[in-house]
Amino acid sequence: MSLLVYGRRPRPGRPRKSTAAVPCALRTIPRMPRPDGFSFVRRADGTVLIAHHQRSAATLRGAGAARFLAEVESGDAQLVMARWTGAYEFGNERRARQHPRNRGRS
């Protein structure tokens, strides 16, 4: 199935609209911003504290802390910390929060 520009499927019996008339800038999918504001502290007892904008986001101990440290050293630290804390929202979740049925919810 091909990617449709506006997310709509054509109705049965109607010809498909060509995307050739749509400027290229409108057909591109916007990229999500890179995560930032994360930091971590390794304690002497092996515990790792992850903070986001100076607020505690996660505490890792034992094998989880060791896996986290290995992953941070081998990849993008900000992205790894965002994944491990679960504090990174994807574009569709951000849009869903603005939907009329979800307004007022946390």
PDB file of C-alpha atoms in Angstrom:
ATOM      1  CA  MET A   1       0.000   0.000   0.000  1.00  0.00           C
ATOM      2  CA  SER A   2       1.423   3.373  -0.907  1.00  0.00           C
ATOM      3  CA  LEU A   3       1.743   6.291   1.500  1.00  0.00           C
ATOM      4  CA  LEU A   4      -1.118   8.727   1.022  1.00  0.00           C
ATOM      5  CA  VAL A   5      -0.351  12.397   1.459  1.00  0.00           C
ATOM      6  CA  TYR A   6      -3.177  13.384   3.769  1.00  0.00           C
ATOM      7  CA  GLY A   7      -3.843   9.976   5.326  1.00  0.00           C
ATOM      8  CA  ARG A   8      -7.134   9.512   3.500  1.00  0.00           C
ATOM      9  CA  ARG A   9      -8.094   6.560   1.394  1.00  0.00           C
ATOM     10  CA  PRO A  10      -9.893   7.294  -1.862  1.00  0.00           C
ATOM     11  CA  ARG A  11     -13.550   6.359  -1.896  1.00  0.00           C
ATOM     12  CA  PRO A  12     -14.541   3.396  -4.062  1.00  0.00           C
ATOM     13  CA  GLY A  13     -15.485   4.444  -7.576  1.00  0.00           C
ATOM     14  CA  ARG A  14     -13.441   7.635  -7.521  1.00  0.00           C
ATOM     15  CA  PRO A  15     -10.132   7.962  -9.296  1.00  0.00           C
ATOM     16  CA  ARG A  16      -7.067   8.501  -7.131  1.00  0.00           C
ATOM     17  CA  LYS A  17      -5.684  11.989  -7.004  1.00  0.00           C
ATOM     18  CA  SER A  18      -2.184  12.325  -8.280  1.00  0.00           C
ATOM     19  CA  THR A  19       0.426  13.559  -5.793  1.00  0.00           C
ATOM     20  CA  ALA A  20       2.450  15.029  -8.650  1.00  0.00           C
ATOM     21  CA  ALA A  21       0.652  18.377  -8.329  1.00  0.00           C
ATOM     22  CA  VAL A  22       1.443  18.596  -4.601  1.00  0.00           C
ATOM     23  CA  PRO A  23       4.723  20.428  -3.944  1.00  0.00           C
ATOM     24  CA  CYS A  24       7.482  18.250  -2.569  1.00  0.00           C
ATOM     25  CA  ALA A  25       7.590  20.188   0.726  1.00  0.00           C
ATOM     26  CA  LEU A  26       4.004  19.163   1.482  1.00  0.00           C
ATOM     27  CA  ARG A  27       4.699  15.494   0.859  1.00  0.00           C
ATOM     28  CA  THR A  28       7.561  15.182   3.317  1.00  0.00           C
ATOM     29  CA  ILE A  29       6.917  13.934   6.815  1.00  0.00           C
ATOM     30  CA  PRO A  30       8.278  16.340   9.445  1.00  0.00           C
ATOM     31  CA  ARG A  31      11.096  14.980  11.589  1.00  0.00           C
ATOM     32  CA  MET A  32      10.713  14.844  15.324  1.00  0.00           C
ATOM     33  CA  PRO A  33      12.995  17.015  17.433  1.00  0.00           C
ATOM     34  CA  ARG A  34      15.930  15.293  19.090  1.00  0.00           C
ATOM     35  CA  PRO A  35      15.541  14.642  22.827  1.00  0.00           C
ATOM     36  CA  ASP A  36      17.527  16.934  25.089  1.00  0.00           C
ATOM     37  CA  GLY A  37      17.801  17.955  28.728  1.00  0.00           C
ATOM     38  CA  PHE A  38      18.712  14.491  30.027  1.00  0.00           C
ATOM     39  CA  SER A  39      21.611  13.813  32.365  1.00  0.00           C
ATOM     40  CA  PHE A  40      22.715  10.870  34.479  1.00  0.00           C
ATOM     41  CA  VAL A  41      24.838  10.290  37.576  1.00  0.00           C
ATOM     42  CA  ARG A  42      26.638   7.045  38.367  1.00  0.00           C
ATOM     43  CA  ARG A  43      26.905   6.429  42.112  1.00  0.00           C
ATOM     44  CA  ALA A  44      29.589   4.405  43.878  1.00  0.00           C
ATOM     45  CA  ASP A  45      27.111   1.615  44.769  1.00  0.00           C
ATOM     46  CA  GLY A  46      26.353   1.058  41.042  1.00  0.00           C
ATOM     47  CA  THR A  47      23.042   2.940  41.023  1.00  0.00           C
ATOM     48  CA  VAL A  48      22.385   5.229  38.055  1.00  0.00           C
ATOM     49  CA  LEU A  49      20.117   8.254  38.458  1.00  0.00           C
ATOM     50  CA  ILE A  50      18.620   9.737  35.288  1.00  0.00           C
ATOM     51  CA  ALA A  51      17.285  13.295  35.386  1.00  0.00           C
ATOM     52  CA  HIS A  52      15.353  15.334  32.848  1.00  0.00           C
ATOM     53  CA  HIS A  53      15.751  19.102  33.238  1.00  0.00           C
ATOM     54  CA  GLN A  54      17.149  18.576  36.753  1.00  0.00           C
ATOM     55  CA  ARG A  55      14.142  16.494  37.877  1.00  0.00           C
ATOM     56  CA  SER A  56      14.501  12.829  38.719  1.00  0.00           C
ATOM     57  CA  ALA A  57      13.158  10.660  35.899  1.00  0.00           C
ATOM     58  CA  ALA A  58      14.449   7.146  36.696  1.00  0.00           C
ATOM     59  CA  THR A  59      16.673   5.167  39.047  1.00  0.00           C
ATOM     60  CA  LEU A  60      18.419   2.082  37.709  1.00  0.00           C
ATOM     61  CA  ARG A  61      20.083  -0.607  39.804  1.00  0.00           C
ATOM     62  CA  GLY A  62      21.936  -3.844  39.174  1.00  0.00           C
ATOM     63  CA  ALA A  63      21.916  -5.437  35.737  1.00  0.00           C
ATOM     64  CA  GLY A  64      19.635  -2.728  34.312  1.00  0.00           C
ATOM     65  CA  ALA A  65      22.115  -0.027  35.306  1.00  0.00           C
ATOM     66  CA  ALA A  66      24.969  -1.973  33.694  1.00  0.00           C
ATOM     67  CA  ARG A  67      23.010  -2.422  30.439  1.00  0.00           C
ATOM     68  CA  PHE A  68      22.099   1.263  30.444  1.00  0.00           C
ATOM     69  CA  LEU A  69      25.725   2.369  30.892  1.00  0.00           C
ATOM     70  CA  ALA A  70      26.887   0.093  28.089  1.00  0.00           C
ATOM     71  CA  GLU A  71      24.185   1.440  25.786  1.00  0.00           C
ATOM     72  CA  VAL A  72      24.970   5.080  26.632  1.00  0.00           C
ATOM     73  CA  GLU A  73      28.643   4.572  25.798  1.00  0.00           C
ATOM     74  CA  SER A  74      27.863   3.008  22.416  1.00  0.00           C
ATOM     75  CA  GLY A  75      25.088   5.316  21.185  1.00  0.00           C
ATOM     76  CA  ASP A  76      23.434   8.723  21.388  1.00  0.00           C
ATOM     77  CA  ALA A  77      23.226   9.376  25.130  1.00  0.00           C
ATOM     78  CA  GLN A  78      20.190  11.691  24.955  1.00  0.00           C
ATOM     79  CA  LEU A  79      18.169   9.250  22.882  1.00  0.00           C
ATOM     80  CA  VAL A  80      19.118   6.312  25.115  1.00  0.00           C
ATOM     81  CA  MET A  81      18.102   8.183  28.277  1.00  0.00           C
ATOM     82  CA  ALA A  82      14.817   9.225  26.672  1.00  0.00           C
ATOM     83  CA  ARG A  83      14.015   5.607  25.808  1.00  0.00           C
ATOM     84  CA  TRP A  84      14.980   4.263  29.234  1.00  0.00           C
ATOM     85  CA  THR A  85      12.852   6.819  31.085  1.00  0.00           C
ATOM     86  CA  GLY A  86       9.867   6.589  28.756  1.00  0.00           C
ATOM     87  CA  ALA A  87       9.746  10.395  28.761  1.00  0.00           C
ATOM     88  CA  TYR A  88       9.993  10.713  25.007  1.00  0.00           C
ATOM     89  CA  GLU A  89       6.660  11.137  23.229  1.00  0.00           C
ATOM     90  CA  PHE A  90       6.273  10.381  19.591  1.00  0.00           C
ATOM     91  CA  GLY A  91       4.666  12.789  17.153  1.00  0.00           C
ATOM     92  CA  ASN A  92       1.356  10.957  16.985  1.00  0.00           C
ATOM     93  CA  GLU A  93       1.010  11.020  20.788  1.00  0.00           C
ATOM     94  CA  ARG A  94       1.636  14.754  20.804  1.00  0.00           C
ATOM     95  CA  ARG A  95      -1.059  15.265  18.155  1.00  0.00           C
ATOM     96  CA  ALA A  96      -3.503  12.969  19.975  1.00  0.00           C
ATOM     97  CA  ARG A  97      -3.226  15.068  23.131  1.00  0.00           C
ATOM     98  CA  GLN A  98      -4.498  18.080  21.157  1.00  0.00           C
ATOM     99  CA  HIS A  99      -7.527  16.199  19.804  1.00  0.00           C
ATOM    100  CA  PRO A 100     -10.867  17.628  21.093  1.00  0.00           C
ATOM    101  CA  ARG A 101     -11.831  14.404  22.886  1.00  0.00           C
ATOM    102  CA  ASN A 102      -8.529  14.378  24.812  1.00  0.00           C
ATOM    103  CA  ARG A 103      -8.376  18.037  25.828  1.00  0.00           C
ATOM    104  CA  GLY A 104      -8.300  18.478  29.576  1.00  0.00           C
ATOM    105  CA  ARG A 105      -6.732  15.064  30.186  1.00  0.00           C
ATOM    106  CA  SER A 106      -3.225  14.637  31.491  1.00  0.00           C
TER     107      SER A 106
END
